[in-house]
Coordinates of C-alpha atoms in Angstrom, one line a residue:
X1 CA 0.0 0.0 0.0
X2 CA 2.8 2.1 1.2
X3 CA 4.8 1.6 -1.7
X4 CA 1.5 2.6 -4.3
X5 CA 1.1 5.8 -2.3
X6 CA 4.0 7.2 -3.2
X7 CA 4.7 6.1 -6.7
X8 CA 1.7 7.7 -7.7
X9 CA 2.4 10.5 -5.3
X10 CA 5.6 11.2 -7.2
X11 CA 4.0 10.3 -10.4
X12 CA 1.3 12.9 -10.0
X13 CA 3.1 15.5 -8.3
X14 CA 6.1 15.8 -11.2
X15 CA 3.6 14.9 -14.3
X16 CA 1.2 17.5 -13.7
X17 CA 3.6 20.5 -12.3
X18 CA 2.6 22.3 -15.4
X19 CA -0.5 21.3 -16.8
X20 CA -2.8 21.5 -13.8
X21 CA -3.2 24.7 -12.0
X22 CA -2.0 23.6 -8.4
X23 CA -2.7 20.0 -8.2
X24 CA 0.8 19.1 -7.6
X25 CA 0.5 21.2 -4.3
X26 CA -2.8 19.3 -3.4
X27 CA -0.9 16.1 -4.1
X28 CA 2.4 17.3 -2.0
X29 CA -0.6 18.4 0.9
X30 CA -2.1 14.9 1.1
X31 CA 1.1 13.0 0.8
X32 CA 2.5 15.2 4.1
X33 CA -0.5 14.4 5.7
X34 CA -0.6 10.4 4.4
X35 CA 3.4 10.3 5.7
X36 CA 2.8 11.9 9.0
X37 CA 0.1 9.5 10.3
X38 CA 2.2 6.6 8.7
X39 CA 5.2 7.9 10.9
X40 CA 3.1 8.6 14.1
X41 CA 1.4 4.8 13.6
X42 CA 4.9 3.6 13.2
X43 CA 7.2 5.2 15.3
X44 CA 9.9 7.8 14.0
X45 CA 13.3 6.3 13.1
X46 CA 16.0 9.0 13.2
X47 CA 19.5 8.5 12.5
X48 CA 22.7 10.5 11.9
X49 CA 21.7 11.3 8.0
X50 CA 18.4 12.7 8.7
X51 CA 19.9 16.0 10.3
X52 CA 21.1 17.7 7.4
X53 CA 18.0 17.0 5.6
X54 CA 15.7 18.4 8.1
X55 CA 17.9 21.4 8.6
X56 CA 17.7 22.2 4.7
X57 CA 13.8 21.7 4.8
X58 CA 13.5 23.9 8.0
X59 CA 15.8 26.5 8.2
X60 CA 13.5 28.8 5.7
X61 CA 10.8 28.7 7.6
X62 CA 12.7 29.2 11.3
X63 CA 14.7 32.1 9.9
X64 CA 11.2 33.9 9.3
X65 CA 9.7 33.2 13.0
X66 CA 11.9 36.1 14.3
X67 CA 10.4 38.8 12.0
X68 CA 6.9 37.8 12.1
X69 CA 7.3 38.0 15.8
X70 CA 8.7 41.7 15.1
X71 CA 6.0 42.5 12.8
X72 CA 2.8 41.5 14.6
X73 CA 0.8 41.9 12.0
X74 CA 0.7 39.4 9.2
X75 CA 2.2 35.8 9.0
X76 CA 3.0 35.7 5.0
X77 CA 6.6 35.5 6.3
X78 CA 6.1 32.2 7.1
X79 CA 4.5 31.1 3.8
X80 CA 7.2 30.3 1.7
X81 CA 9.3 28.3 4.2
X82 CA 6.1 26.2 5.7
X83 CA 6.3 24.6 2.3
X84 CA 9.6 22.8 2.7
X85 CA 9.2 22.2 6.2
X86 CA 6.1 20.1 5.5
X87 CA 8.4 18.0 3.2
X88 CA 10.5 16.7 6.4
X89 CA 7.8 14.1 6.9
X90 CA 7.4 13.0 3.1
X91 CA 11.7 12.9 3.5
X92 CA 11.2 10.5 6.0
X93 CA 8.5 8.4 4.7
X94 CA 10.2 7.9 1.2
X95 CA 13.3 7.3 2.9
X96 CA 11.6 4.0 4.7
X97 CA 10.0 3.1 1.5
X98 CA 13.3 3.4 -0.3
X99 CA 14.7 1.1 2.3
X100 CA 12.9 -1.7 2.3
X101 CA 13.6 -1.8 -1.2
X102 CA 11.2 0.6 -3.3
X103 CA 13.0 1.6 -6.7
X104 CA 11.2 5.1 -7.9
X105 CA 13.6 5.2 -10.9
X106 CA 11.2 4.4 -13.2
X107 CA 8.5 6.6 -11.6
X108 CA 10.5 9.5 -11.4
X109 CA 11.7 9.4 -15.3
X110 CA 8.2 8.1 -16.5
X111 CA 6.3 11.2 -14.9
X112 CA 9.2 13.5 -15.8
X113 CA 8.8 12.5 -19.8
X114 CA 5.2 13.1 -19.0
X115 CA 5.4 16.3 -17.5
X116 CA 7.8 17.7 -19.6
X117 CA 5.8 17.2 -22.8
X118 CA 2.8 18.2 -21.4
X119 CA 5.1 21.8 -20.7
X120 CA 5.9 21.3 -24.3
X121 CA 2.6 21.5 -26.0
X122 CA 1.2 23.9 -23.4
X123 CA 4.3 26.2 -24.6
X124 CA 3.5 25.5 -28.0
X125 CA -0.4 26.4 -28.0
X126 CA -0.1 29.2 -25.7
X127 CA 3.1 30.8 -28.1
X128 CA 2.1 30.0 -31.8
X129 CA -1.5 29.3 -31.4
X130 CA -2.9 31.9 -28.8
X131 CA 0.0 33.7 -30.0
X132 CA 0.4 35.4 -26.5
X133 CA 4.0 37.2 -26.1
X134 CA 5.3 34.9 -23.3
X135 CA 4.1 31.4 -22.5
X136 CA 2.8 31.4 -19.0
X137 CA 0.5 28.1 -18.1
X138 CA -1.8 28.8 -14.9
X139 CA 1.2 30.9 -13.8
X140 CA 3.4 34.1 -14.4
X141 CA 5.5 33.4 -17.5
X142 CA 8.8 33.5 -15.0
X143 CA 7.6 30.7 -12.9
X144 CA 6.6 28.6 -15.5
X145 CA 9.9 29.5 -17.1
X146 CA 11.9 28.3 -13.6
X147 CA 9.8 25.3 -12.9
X148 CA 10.5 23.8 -17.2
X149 CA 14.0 24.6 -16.6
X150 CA 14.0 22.6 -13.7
X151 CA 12.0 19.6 -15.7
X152 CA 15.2 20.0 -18.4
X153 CA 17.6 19.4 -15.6
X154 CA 16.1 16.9 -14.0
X155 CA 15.1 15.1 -17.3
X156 CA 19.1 15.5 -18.2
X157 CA 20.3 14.1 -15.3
X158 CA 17.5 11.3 -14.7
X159 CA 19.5 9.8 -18.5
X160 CA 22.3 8.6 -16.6
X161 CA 20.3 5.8 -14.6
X162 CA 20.0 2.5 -15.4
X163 CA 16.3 2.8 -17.5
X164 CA 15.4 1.7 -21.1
X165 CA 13.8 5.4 -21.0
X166 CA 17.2 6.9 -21.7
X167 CA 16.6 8.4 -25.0
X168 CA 12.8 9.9 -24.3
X169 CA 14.8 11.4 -21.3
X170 CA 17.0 13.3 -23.9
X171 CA 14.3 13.9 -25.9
X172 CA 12.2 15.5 -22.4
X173 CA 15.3 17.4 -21.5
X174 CA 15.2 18.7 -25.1
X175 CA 11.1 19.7 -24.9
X176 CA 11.6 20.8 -21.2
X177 CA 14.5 23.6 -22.8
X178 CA 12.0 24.4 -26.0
X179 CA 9.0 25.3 -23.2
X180 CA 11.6 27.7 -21.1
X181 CA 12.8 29.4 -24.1
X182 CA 8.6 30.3 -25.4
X183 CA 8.9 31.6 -22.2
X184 CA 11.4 33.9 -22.8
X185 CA 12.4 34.2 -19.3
X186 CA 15.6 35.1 -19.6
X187 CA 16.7 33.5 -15.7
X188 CA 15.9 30.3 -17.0
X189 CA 17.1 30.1 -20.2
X190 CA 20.5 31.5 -19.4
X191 CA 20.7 29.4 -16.6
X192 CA 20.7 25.9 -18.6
X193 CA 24.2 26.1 -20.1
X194 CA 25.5 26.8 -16.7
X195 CA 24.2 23.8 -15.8
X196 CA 25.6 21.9 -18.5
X197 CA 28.6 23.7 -17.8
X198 CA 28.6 22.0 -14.5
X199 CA 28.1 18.9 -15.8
X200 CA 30.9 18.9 -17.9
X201 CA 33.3 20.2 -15.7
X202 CA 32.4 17.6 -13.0
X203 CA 32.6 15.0 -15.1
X204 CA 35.3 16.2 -17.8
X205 CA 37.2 12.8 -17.0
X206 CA 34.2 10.7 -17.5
X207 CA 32.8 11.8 -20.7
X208 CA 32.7 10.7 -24.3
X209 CA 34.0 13.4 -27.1
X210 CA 30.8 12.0 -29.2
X211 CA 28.9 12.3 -25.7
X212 CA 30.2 16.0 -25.3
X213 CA 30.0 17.5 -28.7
X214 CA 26.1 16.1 -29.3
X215 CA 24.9 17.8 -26.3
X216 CA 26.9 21.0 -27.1
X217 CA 25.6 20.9 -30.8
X218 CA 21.8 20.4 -29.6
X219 CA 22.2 23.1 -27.3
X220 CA 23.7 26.0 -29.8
X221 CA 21.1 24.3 -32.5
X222 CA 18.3 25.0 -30.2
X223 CA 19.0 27.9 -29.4
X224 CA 19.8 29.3 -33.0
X225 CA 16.6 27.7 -34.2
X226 CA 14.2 29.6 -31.6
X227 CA 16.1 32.8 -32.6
X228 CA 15.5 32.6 -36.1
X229 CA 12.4 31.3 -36.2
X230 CA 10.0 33.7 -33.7
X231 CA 10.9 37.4 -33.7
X232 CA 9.3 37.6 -30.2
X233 CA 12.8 35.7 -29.1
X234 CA 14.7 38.2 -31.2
X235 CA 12.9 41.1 -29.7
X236 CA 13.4 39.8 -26.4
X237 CA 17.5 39.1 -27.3
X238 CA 17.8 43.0 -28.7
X239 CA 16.1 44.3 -25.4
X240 CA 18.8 42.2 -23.1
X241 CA 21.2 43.8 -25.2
X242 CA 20.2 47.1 -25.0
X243 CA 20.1 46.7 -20.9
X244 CA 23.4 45.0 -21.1
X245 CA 24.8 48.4 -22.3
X246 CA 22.6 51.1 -21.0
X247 CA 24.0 49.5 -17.4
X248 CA 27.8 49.5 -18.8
X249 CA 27.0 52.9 -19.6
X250 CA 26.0 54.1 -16.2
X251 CA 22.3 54.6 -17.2
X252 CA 20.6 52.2 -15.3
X253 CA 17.3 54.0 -15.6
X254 CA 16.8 53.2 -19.2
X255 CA 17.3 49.6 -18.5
X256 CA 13.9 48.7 -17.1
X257 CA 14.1 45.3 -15.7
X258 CA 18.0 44.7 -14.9
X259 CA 18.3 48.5 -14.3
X260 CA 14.8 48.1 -11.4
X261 CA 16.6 45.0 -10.1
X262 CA 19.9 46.3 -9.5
X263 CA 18.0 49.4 -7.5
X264 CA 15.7 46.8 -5.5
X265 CA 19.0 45.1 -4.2
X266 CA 20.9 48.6 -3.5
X267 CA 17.5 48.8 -1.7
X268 CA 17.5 45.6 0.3
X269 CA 21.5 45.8 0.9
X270 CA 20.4 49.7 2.8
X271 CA 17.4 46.9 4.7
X272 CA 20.1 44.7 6.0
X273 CA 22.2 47.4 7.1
X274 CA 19.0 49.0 9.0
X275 CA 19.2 45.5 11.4
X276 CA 21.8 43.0 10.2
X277 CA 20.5 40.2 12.8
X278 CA 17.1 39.9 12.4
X279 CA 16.3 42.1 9.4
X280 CA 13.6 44.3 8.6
X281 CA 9.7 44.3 8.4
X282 CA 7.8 44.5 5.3
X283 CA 6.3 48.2 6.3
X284 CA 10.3 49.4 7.2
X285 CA 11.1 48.3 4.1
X286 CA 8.5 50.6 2.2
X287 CA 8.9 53.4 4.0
X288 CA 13.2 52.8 3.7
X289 CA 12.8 52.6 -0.1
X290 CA 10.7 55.8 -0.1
X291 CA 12.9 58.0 2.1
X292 CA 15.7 56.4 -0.5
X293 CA 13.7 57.9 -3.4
X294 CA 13.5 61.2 -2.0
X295 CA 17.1 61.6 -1.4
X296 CA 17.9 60.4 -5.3
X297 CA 19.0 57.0 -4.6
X298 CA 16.6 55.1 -6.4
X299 CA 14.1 56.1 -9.0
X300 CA 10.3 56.5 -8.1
X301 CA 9.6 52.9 -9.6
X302 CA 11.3 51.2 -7.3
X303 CA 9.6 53.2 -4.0
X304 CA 6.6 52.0 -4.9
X305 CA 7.3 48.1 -5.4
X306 CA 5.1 46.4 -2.1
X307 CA 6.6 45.0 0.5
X308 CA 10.3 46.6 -0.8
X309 CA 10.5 43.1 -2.5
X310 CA 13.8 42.4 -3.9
X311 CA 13.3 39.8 -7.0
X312 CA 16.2 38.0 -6.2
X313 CA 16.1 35.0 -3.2
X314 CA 19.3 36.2 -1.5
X315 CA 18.7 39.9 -1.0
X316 CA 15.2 39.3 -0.1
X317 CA 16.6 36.9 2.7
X318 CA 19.4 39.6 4.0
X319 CA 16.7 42.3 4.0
X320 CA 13.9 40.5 5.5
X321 CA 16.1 38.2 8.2
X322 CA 19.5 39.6 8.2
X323 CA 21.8 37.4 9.1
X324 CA 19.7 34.4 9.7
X325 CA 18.4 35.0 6.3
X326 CA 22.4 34.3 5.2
X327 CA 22.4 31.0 7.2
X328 CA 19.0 29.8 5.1
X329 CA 20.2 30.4 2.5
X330 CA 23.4 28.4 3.6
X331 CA 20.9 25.4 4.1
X332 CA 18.5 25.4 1.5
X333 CA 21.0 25.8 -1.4
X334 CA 24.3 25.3 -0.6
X335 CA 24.0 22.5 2.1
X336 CA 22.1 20.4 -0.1
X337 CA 24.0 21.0 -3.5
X338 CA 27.4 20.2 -1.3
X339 CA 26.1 17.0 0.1
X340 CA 24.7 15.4 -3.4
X341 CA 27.9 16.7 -5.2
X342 CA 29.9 14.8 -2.6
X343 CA 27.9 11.7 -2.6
X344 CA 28.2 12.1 -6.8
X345 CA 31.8 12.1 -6.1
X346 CA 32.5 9.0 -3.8
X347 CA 29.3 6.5 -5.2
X348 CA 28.8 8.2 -9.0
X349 CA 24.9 7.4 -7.7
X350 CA 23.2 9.3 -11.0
X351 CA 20.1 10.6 -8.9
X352 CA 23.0 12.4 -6.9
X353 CA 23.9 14.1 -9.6
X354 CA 20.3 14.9 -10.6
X355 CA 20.2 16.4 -7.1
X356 CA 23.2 19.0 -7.1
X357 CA 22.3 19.9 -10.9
X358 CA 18.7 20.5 -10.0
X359 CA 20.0 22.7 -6.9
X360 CA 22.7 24.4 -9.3
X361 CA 20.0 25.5 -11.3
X362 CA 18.1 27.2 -8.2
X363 CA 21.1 28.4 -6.7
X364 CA 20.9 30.7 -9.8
X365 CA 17.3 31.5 -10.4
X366 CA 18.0 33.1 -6.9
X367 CA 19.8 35.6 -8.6
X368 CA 17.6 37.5 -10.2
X369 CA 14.1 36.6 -8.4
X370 CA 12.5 34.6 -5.5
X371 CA 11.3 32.1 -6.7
X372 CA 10.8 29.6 -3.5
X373 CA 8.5 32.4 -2.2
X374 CA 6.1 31.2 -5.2
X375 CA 3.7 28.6 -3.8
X376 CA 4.0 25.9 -6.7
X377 CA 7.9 26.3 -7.3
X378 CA 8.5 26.5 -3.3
X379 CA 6.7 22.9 -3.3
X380 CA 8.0 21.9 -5.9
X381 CA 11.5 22.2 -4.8
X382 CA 11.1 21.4 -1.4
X383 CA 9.6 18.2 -2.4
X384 CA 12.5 17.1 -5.0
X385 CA 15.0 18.0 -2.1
X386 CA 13.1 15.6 0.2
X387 CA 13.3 12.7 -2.6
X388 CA 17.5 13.4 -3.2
X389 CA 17.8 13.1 0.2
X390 CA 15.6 10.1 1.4
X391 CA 17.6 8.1 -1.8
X392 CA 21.1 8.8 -0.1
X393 CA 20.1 8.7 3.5
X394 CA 18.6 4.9 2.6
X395 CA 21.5 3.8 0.8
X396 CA 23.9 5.4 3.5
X397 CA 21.7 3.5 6.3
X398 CA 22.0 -0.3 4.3
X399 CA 25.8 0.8 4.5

């Protein structure tokens, strides 16, 4: 019973990410609620491994209690990091499952092909049929962007296991990068080569030429294609260019997204400094960026964005929770990405490396937006984080 629970768990939490408008978060909800009378019935069984895990999928939520106290007034601090922290119970379960000998290889590839085709011809009808200017789902385009991007990683790394779906993994990875590119979110797309960057320089002693140069070629023909083929792309490639150099040229102003970003974080850097501990409320925030407007600092834009929210995970943390907002950050993207990279290293486990590329690729969405703060990607990652780990804290516990 046990073990059908969470295959289909997994199965309809990844297969439907894009195509359904929040059921994966329904399905995440019930399975936290499914693992936590399972553990209660059964009795918890803690080890060593399961500490770093449940600092990872706590410390978000823990670093906010502190300035929800301070504020008094509203608890949407706390509704980004509740997310992961319900996960620590789903860790746990799937980490018994695993144990006993419950292989989700399959499931996790089958409902990844699933769910990145489904982003696919979503893309597809919402770009050249609808013809809308940016592919968005039942989401803002930049989400959806994040959250295919994350299928293409995940799709790309899921090939190196043992499964006869090797090839319709390449071919999800290659769907997965088509759907981030309609959305033209520029975070996402950029963020893929990096990835395969990554890749390549971890496993530059591993790798076939053949291997290296047909993923290279895909890539740049992918990318050359969707260029030449929608001018929405191209418009969207000249407008990054033009930021590009209007910041180069000291006239951030005229570079409208970038340029707003870069004054949000000059915003939230003058936050951290107000209170470097705990950090600042939502309200001190507005009323900072406003008193930062009148003396010239920023432009009027940017004194009237609510909350003084930052687009970018790591000054939001600094400027929200200070320095415990550094130490999150610590654990729910570093930590993680250091422990699967390690267990990569010593075992060559494949779903280890599916884990520290999947965390590369948040560690730089972060950049240039929050996207853990969104309800479906916050899930969504706090979920795939629990599976990474419950597959290397069972294998380390039959060691």
């Amino acid at each position: 019973m046990n073990n059908k629970i969470t295959k289909i768990s997994i199965s309809f939490t990844v297969s439907l990410i894009l195509i359904t408008p929040g059921f994966s978060v329904v399905t995440v909800g019930l399975l936290t609620l499914y693992s936590s009378v399972k553990l209660i019935k059964n009795g918890f069984n803690f080890n060593k491994y399961d500490i770093i895990p449940m600092i990872t999928l706590s410390a978000y939520f823990l670093s906010n209690v502190p300035i929800t106290v301070i504020d008094g007034g509203t608890l949407r601090y706390l509704d980004a990091g509740i997310r992961a922290l319900l996960c620590i119970p789903i860790y746990l379960f799937i980490k018994n499952e695993i144990a006993k000998g419950t292989n989700l290889d399959s499931t996790l590839c089958t409902s990844t092909i699933l769910a990145s085709f489904g982003a696919l011809a979503f893309a597809v009808y919402q770009f050249f049929i609808l013809n809308m200017p940016r592919v968005d789902g039942f989401l803002f385009s930049i989400n959806f962007g994040y959250l295919a991007a994350a299928l293409a990683i995940i799709s790309f790394g899921l090939s190196f296991t043992q499964t006869q779906l090797k090839h319709y993994l390449y071919l999800s990875a290659i769907a997965a990068t088509v759907a981030t590119t309609l959305t033209l979110t520029r975070g996402a797309i950029l963020t893929l080569p990096l990835v395969f960057m990554l890749f390549f320089i971890v496993n530059v002693r591993k790798l076939k030429f053949k291997q290296t140069l047909f993923f290279t070629l895909v890539g740049i023909l992918l990318l050359s294609a969707s260029y030449q083929i929608s001018p929405r792309i191209q418009e969207r490639v000249d407008f990054t260019i033009f930021e590009i150099s209007s910041i180069a040229s000291n006239n951030v102003h005229a570079a409208a997204s970038s340029g707003g970003r870069l004054q949000l974080w000059y915003a939230a850097l003058e936050a951290f400094k107000r209170n470097q501990i705990l950090g600042t409320t939502y309200s001190e925030r507005e009323s900072l960026n406003i008193e930062l407007f009148k003396e010239g600092k920023v432009d009027e834009w940017t004194s009237t964005v609510p909350r003084g929210h930052a687009h970018s995970q790591y000054f939001e943390a600094i400027a929200s929770n200070g320095s415990l907002g550094i130490l999150a950050i610590f654990a729910m993207l570093i930590l993680p990405f250091a422990v699967f990279l390690n267990d990569y290293r010593k075992t060559g486990c494949p779903i280890s490396q599916t884990g520290f590329l999947f965390i590369f690729g948040f560690i730089i969405f972060c950049l240039t937006e929050a996207p853990l703060q969104a309800n479906l990607i916050g899930t969504f990652y706090g979920f795939m984080v629990a599976i990474f780990y419950a597959y290397i804290a069972a294998k380390r516990a039959k060691d």
